[in-house]
mmCIF file of C-alpha atoms in Angstrom:
data_model
loop_
_atom_site.group_PDB
_atom_site.id
_atom_site.type_symbol
_atom_site.label_atom_id
_atom_site.label_comp_id
_atom_site.label_asym_id
_atom_site.label_seq_id
_atom_site.Cartn_x
_atom_site.Cartn_y
_atom_site.Cartn_z
ATOM 1 C CA MET N 1 26.029 11.220 25.054
ATOM 2 C CA LEU N 2 23.225 11.595 26.984
ATOM 3 C CA GLY N 3 23.195 14.925 29.110
ATOM 4 C CA THR N 4 25.577 16.047 26.923
ATOM 5 C CA PRO N 5 25.537 20.030 26.382
ATOM 6 C CA LEU N 6 24.564 21.067 22.959
ATOM 7 C CA MET N 7 28.118 23.430 23.124
ATOM 8 C CA THR N 8 29.796 20.528 23.222
ATOM 9 C CA TYR N 9 28.446 18.273 20.565
ATOM 10 C CA ALA N 10 31.425 18.991 18.214
ATOM 11 C CA ALA N 11 33.720 17.118 20.605
ATOM 12 C CA ASP N 12 31.749 13.722 20.985
ATOM 13 C CA ALA N 13 33.242 10.951 19.136
ATOM 14 C CA CYS N 14 30.145 10.318 17.235
ATOM 15 C CA ILE N 15 29.689 13.384 16.083
ATOM 16 C CA ASP N 16 33.047 14.155 14.973
ATOM 17 C CA CYS N 17 33.176 10.854 13.075
ATOM 18 C CA HIS N 18 30.175 11.458 11.538
ATOM 19 C CA THR N 19 30.109 15.159 10.610
ATOM 20 C CA LYS N 20 32.830 13.745 7.742
ATOM 21 C CA LEU N 21 31.086 10.372 7.465
ATOM 22 C CA SER N 22 27.018 11.236 7.005
ATOM 23 C CA PRO N 23 26.944 14.799 7.580
ATOM 24 C CA GLY N 24 23.324 15.307 6.815
ATOM 25 C CA GLN N 25 22.783 12.693 9.408
ATOM 26 C CA VAL N 26 24.392 14.904 12.048
ATOM 27 C CA MET N 27 22.942 18.173 10.911
ATOM 28 C CA ASP N 28 18.860 16.133 11.106
ATOM 29 C CA TRP N 29 20.153 14.746 14.697
ATOM 30 C CA GLN N 30 21.155 18.237 16.015
ATOM 31 C CA VAL N 31 17.235 19.977 14.770
ATOM 32 C CA SER N 32 15.635 17.100 16.336
ATOM 33 C CA LYS N 33 13.507 17.168 19.580
ATOM 34 C CA HIS N 34 16.005 14.417 20.634
ATOM 35 C CA ALA N 35 19.473 16.501 20.585
ATOM 36 C CA GLU N 36 16.778 18.752 22.352
ATOM 37 C CA ASN N 37 16.191 16.287 25.114
ATOM 38 C CA ASP N 38 19.607 15.180 25.237
ATOM 39 C CA VAL N 39 18.680 11.742 23.488
ATOM 40 C CA GLY N 40 21.675 10.946 21.631
ATOM 41 C CA CYS N 41 23.268 8.798 19.183
ATOM 42 C CA ALA N 42 24.283 5.589 22.093
ATOM 43 C CA GLU N 43 20.301 5.522 23.209
ATOM 44 C CA CYS N 44 19.516 4.331 20.448
ATOM 45 C CA HIS N 45 22.565 2.712 18.809
ATOM 46 C CA GLY N 46 23.851 0.555 21.604
ATOM 47 C CA GLU N 47 27.402 1.663 22.745
ATOM 48 C CA ALA N 48 29.288 -1.023 20.939
ATOM 49 C CA HIS N 49 29.957 0.579 18.045
ATOM 50 C CA SER N 50 32.879 3.022 18.468
ATOM 51 C CA THR N 51 35.349 2.753 15.279
ATOM 52 C CA ALA N 52 35.178 2.143 11.771
ATOM 53 C CA GLU N 53 35.688 -1.531 12.323
ATOM 54 C CA ASP N 54 33.457 -2.357 14.121
ATOM 55 C CA ALA N 55 30.369 0.173 12.552
ATOM 56 C CA MET N 56 28.298 -3.128 12.170
ATOM 57 C CA LYS N 57 27.815 -3.747 15.974
ATOM 58 C CA ALA N 58 25.695 -0.495 15.614
ATOM 59 C CA VAL N 59 22.072 -1.200 16.423
ATOM 60 C CA LEU N 60 19.939 -0.451 13.847
ATOM 61 C CA PRO N 61 17.026 0.483 16.226
ATOM 62 C CA ALA N 62 13.544 -1.460 15.552
ATOM 63 C CA GLU N 63 10.071 -0.265 16.359
ATOM 64 C CA GLN N 64 10.495 -1.807 19.961
ATOM 65 C CA LYS N 65 13.041 0.402 21.087
ATOM 66 C CA CYS N 66 10.761 3.612 19.704
ATOM 67 C CA ALA N 67 8.070 2.652 22.142
ATOM 68 C CA GLU N 68 10.095 3.191 25.286
ATOM 69 C CA CYS N 69 9.389 6.662 24.844
ATOM 70 C CA HIS N 70 6.941 6.498 22.466
ATOM 71 C CA GLN N 71 4.045 3.473 23.483
ATOM 72 C CA ASP N 72 0.554 5.177 22.781
ATOM 73 C CA GLN N 73 1.972 5.823 19.162
ATOM 74 C CA PHE N 74 4.182 2.011 19.140
ATOM 75 C CA ASP N 75 0.445 0.499 20.382
ATOM 76 C CA GLN N 76 -1.670 2.692 17.882
ATOM 77 C CA PHE N 77 0.809 1.929 15.017
ATOM 78 C CA SER N 78 0.660 -1.825 15.599
ATOM 79 C CA HIS N 79 -2.801 -2.189 15.730
ATOM 80 C CA GLY N 80 -2.975 -0.368 12.260
ATOM 81 C CA LYS N 81 -2.503 -1.076 8.440
ATOM 82 C CA HIS N 82 0.748 0.400 8.074
ATOM 83 C CA ASN N 83 1.909 -2.687 10.365
ATOM 84 C CA PHE N 84 0.704 -5.252 8.128
ATOM 85 C CA GLY N 85 2.879 -3.606 4.673
ATOM 86 C CA TRP N 86 5.862 -6.070 5.236
ATOM 87 C CA LYS N 87 3.264 -8.956 6.114
ATOM 88 C CA SER N 88 1.220 -8.534 3.067
ATOM 89 C CA LEU N 89 4.468 -8.278 1.008
ATOM 90 C CA ASN N 90 5.143 -11.677 1.697
ATOM 91 C CA ALA N 91 1.719 -13.199 1.606
ATOM 92 C CA ILE N 92 1.639 -11.820 -2.217
ATOM 93 C CA PRO N 93 3.512 -14.463 -4.460
ATOM 94 C CA ALA N 94 4.207 -11.978 -6.598
ATOM 95 C CA THR N 95 7.026 -10.899 -4.334
ATOM 96 C CA HIS N 96 8.422 -14.097 -4.289
ATOM 97 C CA MET N 97 9.268 -13.303 -8.262
ATOM 98 C CA ALA N 98 10.650 -10.672 -8.084
ATOM 99 C CA PRO N 99 14.404 -9.531 -7.927
ATOM 100 C CA ASP N 100 15.491 -9.121 -4.062
ATOM 101 C CA GLU N 101 16.698 -5.798 -5.297
ATOM 102 C CA LEU N 102 13.255 -4.716 -5.603
ATOM 103 C CA ILE N 103 11.810 -6.527 -2.409
ATOM 104 C CA GLU N 104 14.269 -5.707 0.139
ATOM 105 C CA GLY N 105 16.687 -3.370 -1.098
ATOM 106 C CA GLY N 106 14.084 -0.423 -0.674
ATOM 107 C CA ARG N 107 13.813 1.069 -4.451
ATOM 108 C CA GLY N 108 11.016 -1.342 -5.413
ATOM 109 C CA CYS N 109 7.984 -3.092 -3.299
ATOM 110 C CA GLY N 110 10.168 -3.317 -0.109
ATOM 111 C CA GLY N 111 11.000 0.382 -0.198
ATOM 112 C CA CYS N 112 7.572 0.655 1.232
ATOM 113 C CA HIS N 113 6.291 -2.560 2.427
ATOM 114 C CA ASN N 114 8.989 -2.336 4.858
ATOM 115 C CA MET N 115 6.738 -0.991 7.317
ATOM 116 C CA GLY N 116 5.729 -3.799 9.516
ATOM 117 C CA ILE N 117 7.109 -5.099 12.737
ATOM 118 C CA LYS N 118 9.384 -7.582 11.794
ATOM 119 C CA SER N 119 9.909 -11.118 14.146
ATOM 120 C CA GLU N 120 13.986 -11.684 15.021
ATOM 121 C CA GLU N 121 13.295 -14.445 11.908
ATOM 122 C CA GLU N 122 12.710 -11.801 9.534
ATOM 123 C CA LYS N 123 15.008 -10.112 10.956
ATOM 124 C CA LYS N 124 18.159 -12.500 10.864
ATOM 125 C CA VAL N 125 16.811 -13.501 6.753
ATOM 126 C CA LEU N 126 17.139 -9.973 5.794
ATOM 127 C CA ALA N 127 20.313 -9.735 7.257
ATOM 128 C CA ASP N 128 21.667 -12.857 5.884
ATOM 129 C CA LYS N 129 20.694 -11.616 2.852
ATOM 130 C CA GLY N 130 23.177 -8.505 3.560
ATOM 131 C CA TYR N 131 20.071 -6.408 4.022
ATOM 132 C CA ARG N 132 20.119 -4.329 7.623
ATOM 133 C CA TYR N 133 19.384 -1.297 7.025
ATOM 134 C CA GLN N 134 15.058 -1.317 6.703
ATOM 135 C CA ASN N 135 14.947 -2.032 9.750
ATOM 136 C CA ASN N 136 11.672 0.459 11.466
ATOM 137 C CA SER N 137 8.964 1.548 10.766
ATOM 138 C CA CYS N 138 8.261 4.978 12.172
ATOM 139 C CA ASP N 139 11.582 6.710 10.348
ATOM 140 C CA GLU N 140 9.375 6.255 7.122
ATOM 141 C CA CYS N 141 7.450 8.996 8.201
ATOM 142 C CA HIS N 142 9.360 10.820 10.728
ATOM 143 C CA THR N 143 12.692 10.244 8.407
ATOM 144 C CA ARG N 144 15.721 10.054 10.375
ATOM 145 C CA HIS N 145 17.542 11.698 11.937
ATOM 146 C CA ALA N 146 15.158 14.517 12.282
ATOM 147 C CA PHE N 147 12.443 12.275 13.403
ATOM 148 C CA SER N 148 10.059 15.513 12.807
ATOM 149 C CA LYS N 149 6.233 15.339 14.203
ATOM 150 C CA LYS N 150 5.718 18.139 11.835
ATOM 151 C CA GLU N 151 7.195 16.462 8.595
ATOM 152 C CA ALA N 152 5.046 13.417 9.323
ATOM 153 C CA LEU N 153 1.738 15.420 9.436
ATOM 154 C CA ASN N 154 2.708 17.583 5.945
ATOM 155 C CA PRO N 155 1.036 15.222 3.284
ATOM 156 C CA ARG N 156 4.109 15.138 1.174
ATOM 157 C CA ALA N 157 5.306 12.569 3.670
ATOM 158 C CA CYS N 158 2.440 10.095 2.642
ATOM 159 C CA GLN N 159 3.542 10.379 -1.510
ATOM 160 C CA GLN N 160 6.206 8.124 -1.549
ATOM 161 C CA CYS N 161 4.173 5.194 -1.185
ATOM 162 C CA HIS N 162 0.825 6.427 -1.355
ATOM 163 C CA MET N 163 1.341 7.057 -5.836
ATOM 164 C CA GLY N 164 1.820 5.189 -8.705
ATOM 165 C CA TYR N 165 1.141 2.182 -10.473
ATOM 166 C CA ASP N 166 -1.803 0.555 -7.861
ATOM 167 C CA HIS N 167 -2.356 3.287 -5.423
ATOM 168 C CA PRO N 168 -2.255 6.669 -6.830
ATOM 169 C CA GLN N 169 -4.033 8.405 -4.316
ATOM 170 C CA TRP N 170 -1.078 11.541 -4.342
ATOM 171 C CA GLU N 171 -2.228 12.073 -7.646
ATOM 172 C CA MET N 172 -6.057 12.101 -6.610
ATOM 173 C CA TRP N 173 -5.465 14.386 -3.855
ATOM 174 C CA SER N 174 -2.908 16.767 -4.538
ATOM 175 C CA SER N 175 -5.187 17.290 -7.972
ATOM 176 C CA SER N 176 -8.384 17.561 -6.410
ATOM 177 C CA LYS N 177 -9.839 19.917 -4.339
ATOM 178 C CA HIS N 178 -9.315 19.123 -1.503
ATOM 179 C CA GLY N 179 -5.270 18.895 -2.324
ATOM 180 C CA MET N 180 -5.869 22.219 -3.817
ATOM 181 C CA ARG N 181 -7.129 24.216 -0.725
ATOM 182 C CA TRP N 182 -4.746 22.782 0.992
ATOM 183 C CA PHE N 183 -1.459 24.163 -1.353
ATOM 184 C CA ALA N 184 -3.637 27.239 -1.814
ATOM 185 C CA LYS N 185 -3.261 27.655 2.249
ATOM 186 C CA GLN N 186 0.408 26.771 1.871
ATOM 187 C CA ASN N 187 0.844 29.686 0.010
ATOM 188 C CA GLY N 188 -1.050 31.711 1.973
ATOM 189 C CA ASP N 189 -3.980 31.967 -0.330
ATOM 190 C CA LEU N 190 -6.625 31.515 1.930
ATOM 191 C CA PRO N 191 -6.888 32.389 5.568
ATOM 192 C CA GLU N 192 -5.423 30.289 7.940
ATOM 193 C CA THR N 193 -8.968 28.901 9.621
ATOM 194 C CA ALA N 194 -9.500 27.926 5.906
ATOM 195 C CA ALA N 195 -11.161 24.212 5.907
ATOM 196 C CA ALA N 196 -8.412 21.986 3.988
ATOM 197 C CA PRO N 197 -8.209 18.243 4.762
ATOM 198 C CA THR N 198 -4.667 16.274 4.638
ATOM 199 C CA CYS N 199 -3.944 12.100 4.116
ATOM 200 C CA GLN N 200 -3.495 12.383 7.846
ATOM 201 C CA ASN N 201 -6.997 14.893 8.386
ATOM 202 C CA CYS N 202 -8.739 12.117 7.089
ATOM 203 C CA HIS N 203 -6.844 8.512 7.434
ATOM 204 C CA LEU N 204 -4.766 9.212 10.823
ATOM 205 C CA PRO N 205 -6.835 11.992 12.814
ATOM 206 C CA ASP N 206 -5.492 13.952 15.908
ATOM 207 C CA GLY N 207 -2.095 12.586 15.709
ATOM 208 C CA SER N 208 -3.458 8.641 15.421
ATOM 209 C CA HIS N 209 -0.984 5.920 13.896
ATOM 210 C CA LYS N 210 -3.924 3.685 13.586
ATOM 211 C CA ASN N 211 -5.047 3.873 10.156
ATOM 212 C CA GLU N 212 -7.535 1.503 8.489
ATOM 213 C CA THR N 213 -10.209 1.938 5.636
ATOM 214 C CA ALA N 214 -13.044 0.232 5.226
ATOM 215 C CA TRP N 215 -12.766 -1.255 1.999
ATOM 216 C CA GLY N 216 -9.099 -2.186 1.910
ATOM 217 C CA PHE N 217 -6.366 -2.470 -0.862
ATOM 218 C CA LEU N 218 -8.015 -5.603 -3.151
ATOM 219 C CA GLY N 219 -11.218 -3.370 -3.086
ATOM 220 C CA VAL N 220 -13.318 -6.532 -2.698
ATOM 221 C CA ARG N 221 -15.129 -7.414 1.098
ATOM 222 C CA LEU N 222 -17.735 -10.013 2.432
ATOM 223 C CA PRO N 223 -20.396 -10.301 2.758
ATOM 224 C CA LEU N 224 -21.306 -10.579 -0.908
ATOM 225 C CA PRO N 225 -24.260 -7.573 -1.831
ATOM 226 C CA ASP N 226 -27.871 -8.187 -1.854
ATOM 227 C CA ASN N 227 -27.992 -7.875 -5.355
ATOM 228 C CA GLU N 228 -27.495 -11.294 -7.398
ATOM 229 C CA GLN N 229 -25.319 -10.391 -10.548
ATOM 230 C CA ALA N 230 -23.244 -8.088 -8.128
ATOM 231 C CA ALA N 231 -22.111 -10.945 -5.701
ATOM 232 C CA ALA N 232 -21.808 -13.163 -8.671
ATOM 233 C CA ASP N 233 -18.950 -10.983 -10.013
ATOM 234 C CA ARG N 234 -17.118 -10.433 -6.614
ATOM 235 C CA VAL N 235 -17.314 -14.085 -6.118
ATOM 236 C CA THR N 236 -15.273 -14.351 -9.890
ATOM 237 C CA ILE N 237 -13.253 -11.778 -8.591
ATOM 238 C CA LEU N 238 -12.094 -13.690 -5.778
ATOM 239 C CA LYS N 239 -11.687 -16.712 -7.640
ATOM 240 C CA ALA N 240 -8.804 -14.661 -10.027
ATOM 241 C CA LEU N 241 -7.379 -13.325 -6.539
ATOM 242 C CA GLY N 242 -7.128 -17.036 -5.255
ATOM 243 C CA VAL N 243 -9.381 -16.598 -2.520
ATOM 244 C CA LEU N 244 -12.141 -19.262 -3.656
ATOM 245 C CA ASP N 245 -11.422 -21.947 -5.629
ATOM 246 C CA PRO N 246 -13.051 -21.771 -9.121
ATOM 247 C CA GLU N 247 -14.590 -24.907 -8.970
ATOM 248 C CA THR N 248 -15.736 -25.046 -6.006
ATOM 249 C CA GLY N 249 -16.327 -21.508 -4.890
ATOM 250 C CA ASN N 250 -15.086 -22.764 -1.373
ATOM 251 C CA PRO N 251 -12.069 -20.944 0.503
ATOM 252 C CA THR N 252 -8.901 -21.619 0.136
ATOM 253 C CA PRO N 253 -5.116 -20.919 2.097
ATOM 254 C CA ILE N 254 -4.921 -18.020 0.374
ATOM 255 C CA LEU N 255 -8.408 -16.853 2.707
ATOM 256 C CA ASP N 256 -5.899 -17.688 5.024
ATOM 257 C CA ALA N 257 -3.557 -15.060 4.591
ATOM 258 C CA VAL N 258 -5.709 -12.308 3.477
ATOM 259 C CA LYS N 259 -7.012 -12.825 7.019
ATOM 260 C CA ALA N 260 -3.958 -12.553 8.731
ATOM 261 C CA VAL N 261 -2.899 -9.076 7.300
ATOM 262 C CA ARG N 262 -6.113 -7.970 7.420
ATOM 263 C CA MET N 263 -6.155 -7.102 3.421
ATOM 264 C CA ALA N 264 -10.147 -7.236 3.117
ATOM 265 C CA LYS N 265 -12.581 -6.733 5.397
ATOM 266 C CA LEU N 266 -14.266 -10.299 5.687
ATOM 267 C CA ASP N 267 -17.852 -9.080 8.130
ATOM 268 C CA GLN N 268 -20.044 -6.571 7.851
ATOM 269 C CA GLU N 269 -19.006 -5.342 11.743
ATOM 270 C CA SER N 270 -15.352 -4.429 10.844
ATOM 271 C CA TRP N 271 -16.303 -2.418 7.360
ATOM 272 C CA GLN N 272 -19.084 -0.615 8.705
ATOM 273 C CA LYS N 273 -16.650 0.055 11.986
ATOM 274 C CA GLU N 274 -14.795 2.305 9.779
ATOM 275 C CA ARG N 275 -17.170 3.965 6.749
ATOM 276 C CA ASP N 276 -19.001 5.051 10.456
ATOM 277 C CA LYS N 277 -15.318 6.706 11.127
ATOM 278 C CA MET N 278 -15.194 8.186 7.453
ATOM 279 C CA LEU N 279 -18.712 9.737 7.340
ATOM 280 C CA LYS N 280 -18.228 10.898 10.927
ATOM 281 C CA THR N 281 -14.644 12.674 9.531
ATOM 282 C CA CYS N 282 -16.043 14.063 6.645
ATOM 283 C CA SER N 283 -19.032 15.239 8.582
ATOM 284 C CA GLN N 284 -17.255 17.886 9.466
ATOM 285 C CA CYS N 285 -16.771 20.077 6.670
ATOM 286 C CA HIS N 286 -19.645 18.570 5.114
ATOM 287 C CA SER N 287 -23.446 17.804 5.735
ATOM 288 C CA PRO N 288 -23.702 14.321 7.128
ATOM 289 C CA LYS N 289 -26.874 13.559 4.061
ATOM 290 C CA TYR N 290 -24.054 14.955 1.428
ATOM 291 C CA VAL N 291 -21.301 13.073 2.743
ATOM 292 C CA LYS N 292 -23.401 10.156 2.824
ATOM 293 C CA GLU N 293 -24.382 10.370 -0.859
ATOM 294 C CA GLN N 294 -20.914 10.766 -1.797
ATOM 295 C CA LEU N 295 -19.764 7.453 -0.412
ATOM 296 C CA ASP N 296 -22.782 5.685 -1.345
ATOM 297 C CA MET N 297 -21.531 6.431 -5.225
ATOM 298 C CA GLY N 298 -17.875 5.413 -4.734
ATOM 299 C CA ASP N 299 -19.815 1.511 -3.437
ATOM 300 C CA SER N 300 -21.843 1.884 -6.617
ATOM 301 C CA ILE N 301 -19.217 2.742 -8.827
ATOM 302 C CA MET N 302 -17.146 -0.306 -7.638
ATOM 303 C CA SER N 303 -19.783 -2.783 -8.270
ATOM 304 C CA LYS N 304 -20.347 -1.342 -11.962
ATOM 305 C CA ALA N 305 -16.519 -1.440 -12.222
ATOM 306 C CA ASP N 306 -16.712 -5.278 -11.186
ATOM 307 C CA ARG N 307 -18.979 -5.819 -14.013
ATOM 308 C CA LEU N 308 -16.380 -4.857 -16.026
ATOM 309 C CA MET N 309 -13.404 -6.641 -14.104
ATOM 310 C CA ALA N 310 -15.956 -10.011 -13.787
ATOM 311 C CA ASP N 311 -16.529 -10.148 -17.323
ATOM 312 C CA ALA N 312 -12.614 -10.345 -18.601
ATOM 313 C CA ILE N 313 -12.293 -12.153 -15.865
ATOM 314 C CA GLU N 314 -14.440 -14.656 -17.285
ATOM 315 C CA THR N 315 -12.704 -13.997 -20.639
ATOM 316 C CA VAL N 316 -9.621 -14.931 -19.771
ATOM 317 C CA ALA N 317 -11.321 -18.148 -17.647
ATOM 318 C CA ALA N 318 -12.557 -19.629 -21.008
ATOM 319 C CA LEU N 319 -9.396 -19.479 -22.215
ATOM 320 C CA TYR N 320 -7.828 -21.443 -19.622
ATOM 321 C CA LYS N 321 -10.232 -24.040 -19.762
ATOM 322 C CA ASP N 322 -9.985 -24.418 -23.142
ATOM 323 C CA GLY N 323 -6.633 -25.213 -23.309
ATOM 324 C CA LEU N 324 -5.064 -21.481 -25.416
ATOM 325 C CA ILE N 325 -3.574 -20.535 -22.126
ATOM 326 C CA LYS N 326 -1.635 -23.454 -20.147
ATOM 327 C CA LYS N 327 -2.095 -23.418 -16.625
ATOM 328 C CA PRO N 328 1.902 -21.347 -15.213
ATOM 329 C CA ALA N 329 3.659 -23.688 -13.094
ATOM 330 C CA ASN N 330 2.914 -22.426 -9.707
ATOM 331 C CA TYR N 331 -0.696 -20.884 -10.482
ATOM 332 C CA PRO N 332 -3.465 -22.412 -7.452
ATOM 333 C CA ALA N 333 -6.003 -23.020 -10.041
ATOM 334 C CA ASN N 334 -6.059 -23.520 -13.568
ATOM 335 C CA TYR N 335 -7.635 -20.002 -14.048
ATOM 336 C CA PRO N 336 -6.769 -16.268 -14.095
ATOM 337 C CA PHE N 337 -4.621 -15.597 -10.928
ATOM 338 C CA LEU N 338 -4.223 -11.724 -10.582
ATOM 339 C CA LEU N 339 -1.866 -12.066 -7.332
ATOM 340 C CA THR N 340 1.327 -12.758 -9.965
ATOM 341 C CA PHE N 341 1.163 -8.860 -11.006
ATOM 342 C CA MET N 342 3.281 -8.408 -14.069
ATOM 343 C CA HIS N 343 5.734 -11.317 -13.276
ATOM 344 C CA THR N 344 6.898 -14.491 -14.721
ATOM 345 C CA ASN N 345 4.374 -17.496 -14.599
ATOM 346 C CA GLY N 346 4.584 -18.565 -11.112
ATOM 347 C CA GLU N 347 8.461 -18.962 -11.298
ATOM 348 C CA ARG N 348 11.722 -16.760 -10.154
ATOM 349 C CA TRP N 349 12.018 -13.854 -12.450
ATOM 350 C CA ASP N 350 15.443 -15.190 -13.329
ATOM 351 C CA LYS N 351 14.183 -18.913 -14.848
ATOM 352 C CA ASP N 352 14.033 -19.274 -18.678
ATOM 353 C CA LEU N 353 10.517 -19.875 -18.830
ATOM 354 C CA ASP N 354 7.668 -18.028 -20.709
ATOM 355 C CA LYS N 355 6.047 -14.854 -19.548
ATOM 356 C CA LEU N 356 3.047 -14.128 -18.253
ATOM 357 C CA SER N 357 0.622 -13.984 -21.805
ATOM 358 C CA TYR N 358 -0.467 -11.178 -23.061
ATOM 359 C CA ILE N 359 -4.023 -11.353 -22.107
ATOM 360 C CA ASP N 360 -2.936 -12.258 -18.717
ATOM 361 C CA GLN N 361 -0.983 -9.006 -18.725
ATOM 362 C CA VAL N 362 -3.654 -6.725 -19.323
ATOM 363 C CA LEU N 363 -5.904 -8.358 -17.256
ATOM 364 C CA VAL N 364 -4.116 -7.548 -14.653
ATOM 365 C CA GLN N 365 -3.569 -3.880 -15.587
ATOM 366 C CA MET N 366 -7.356 -3.732 -15.787
ATOM 367 C CA TYR N 367 -7.510 -4.913 -11.933
ATOM 368 C CA MET N 368 -4.312 -3.339 -10.364
ATOM 369 C CA LYS N 369 -3.858 -0.305 -12.320
ATOM 370 C CA HIS N 370 -7.258 0.663 -13.966
ATOM 371 C CA ARG N 371 -10.038 -0.626 -11.509
ATOM 372 C CA MET N 372 -7.897 0.653 -8.065
ATOM 373 C CA ARG N 373 -8.105 4.243 -9.945
ATOM 374 C CA ALA N 374 -12.002 4.319 -11.169
ATOM 375 C CA TYR N 375 -13.084 3.226 -7.455
ATOM 376 C CA GLN N 376 -10.145 4.959 -5.201
ATOM 377 C CA ALA N 377 -10.594 8.165 -7.091
ATOM 378 C CA PHE N 378 -14.179 8.267 -6.251
ATOM 379 C CA PHE N 379 -13.164 7.959 -2.366
ATOM 380 C CA HIS N 380 -10.385 10.559 -3.654
ATOM 381 C CA VAL N 381 -13.075 13.088 -5.304
ATOM 382 C CA ASN N 382 -11.188 13.064 -8.197
ATOM 383 C CA PRO N 383 -12.820 13.457 -11.674
ATOM 384 C CA ASP N 384 -10.221 12.777 -14.093
ATOM 385 C CA TYR N 385 -8.563 9.627 -12.410
ATOM 386 C CA ALA N 386 -12.660 8.247 -11.483
ATOM 387 C CA TYR N 387 -13.780 8.302 -14.920
ATOM 388 C CA TRP N 388 -10.470 9.256 -17.500
ATOM 389 C CA TYR N 389 -7.757 7.165 -16.218
ATOM 390 C CA GLY N 390 -10.105 4.732 -14.175
ATOM 391 C CA TRP N 391 -13.280 3.920 -16.068
ATOM 392 C CA ASN N 392 -12.456 4.570 -19.032
ATOM 393 C CA GLU N 393 -9.033 2.478 -19.478
ATOM 394 C CA MET N 394 -11.426 -0.299 -17.898
ATOM 395 C CA THR N 395 -13.570 -0.122 -20.681
ATOM 396 C CA LYS N 396 -10.641 -0.184 -23.106
ATOM 397 C CA ASP N 397 -9.096 -2.596 -21.076
ATOM 398 C CA LEU N 398 -12.339 -5.163 -22.049
ATOM 399 C CA GLY N 399 -12.107 -4.606 -25.190
ATOM 400 C CA GLU N 400 -8.693 -5.705 -25.673
ATOM 401 C CA ILE N 401 -9.402 -8.660 -23.566
ATOM 402 C CA LYS N 402 -12.322 -9.514 -25.699
ATOM 403 C CA GLU N 403 -10.257 -8.768 -29.389
ATOM 404 C CA LEU N 404 -7.311 -11.008 -28.151
ATOM 405 C CA ALA N 405 -9.666 -13.814 -27.047
ATOM 406 C CA ARG N 406 -11.305 -13.782 -30.660
ATOM 407 C CA THR N 407 -8.299 -13.865 -31.946
ATOM 408 C CA MET N 408 -6.759 -16.829 -30.180
ATOM 409 C CA ARG N 409 -9.528 -18.570 -31.149
ATOM 410 C CA ALA N 410 -9.842 -17.968 -34.341
ATOM 411 C CA THR N 411 -5.572 -18.649 -34.639
ATOM 412 C CA HIS N 412 -5.613 -21.904 -32.488
ATOM 413 C CA LYS N 413 -3.960 -24.975 -33.436
#
């Protein structure tokens, strides 16, 4: 198809067939830069597939194929956090307890955590299970087959993944002053020159494909803070994440997984590097003094949220220690384990086993849902999420955990 004039597209075998079979794909490609530059089907999908019978021979291109023309973007992506989506998914124990359809079927975790360059062995495992369509990361933001730069620069491109239970950044941004101004600007209610920062302006500036944040997803980091209580609280959270052994306080193999996918900053230098980037970004619109005050306030609320979180973890941990909760089979220690999320007690979801105890479920909700809102909302400047959906819900969770623990102790035989 390379070099085929636009007026003869209908005569091309691929277009002729797929106009009937998958017309949306054809229409997207026809309005794309690829079509404009005579990049046809065979450039990405190969020439082995030509009939319905040999459809499985069509290559579903990985990121390396995109790199043949977009090397800079590929290099940036490969060094950013999006590239660790797939590996971080597989590093978390909860992944291996859920139905495959939610992981590789593109509806649950795998629908977003597909992002990330996969090894040939990882691709083979997926192919052997019958999954072959989530083979590329680029089309998460530049969707097939239009692959539009404009689309990827629209903050709605981030919405599918950055919303919901444990990462409602879309809801926070879109209902913040930043988001409100962007929507107003879209409607023509603000001039074209008005500041209206999007996700991309702050996290992927100047078209960069290398994204990173200071605090990361887990909201924990090293070194420990100077404040004795704040340091103790963070250690408690790291124990509940399985990163530190609850008895000795020593690092566990889970720390290696956290390091491998950069799930947390483990030294001051790497954290400061990202913080300095954000200080510079925010200072494009605000005074540096104001920016620093706001980001420091976000750090401060994290310490206060960690005090609530650590109190809750220690309350549940005491139930484990006293035998009121039996250690689940695959837990790393006789201690609460936040990385099971809301799944079964460490085995496959379809085994005939007791589900995660209710008090453990409340604890996981407190960490994964409400603590995330409490601290993320400060950095996304959203008052309602910071207080009502975050801090206030954490205090309610803690109260419920305390009451459940009292009841469990009173009724224990």
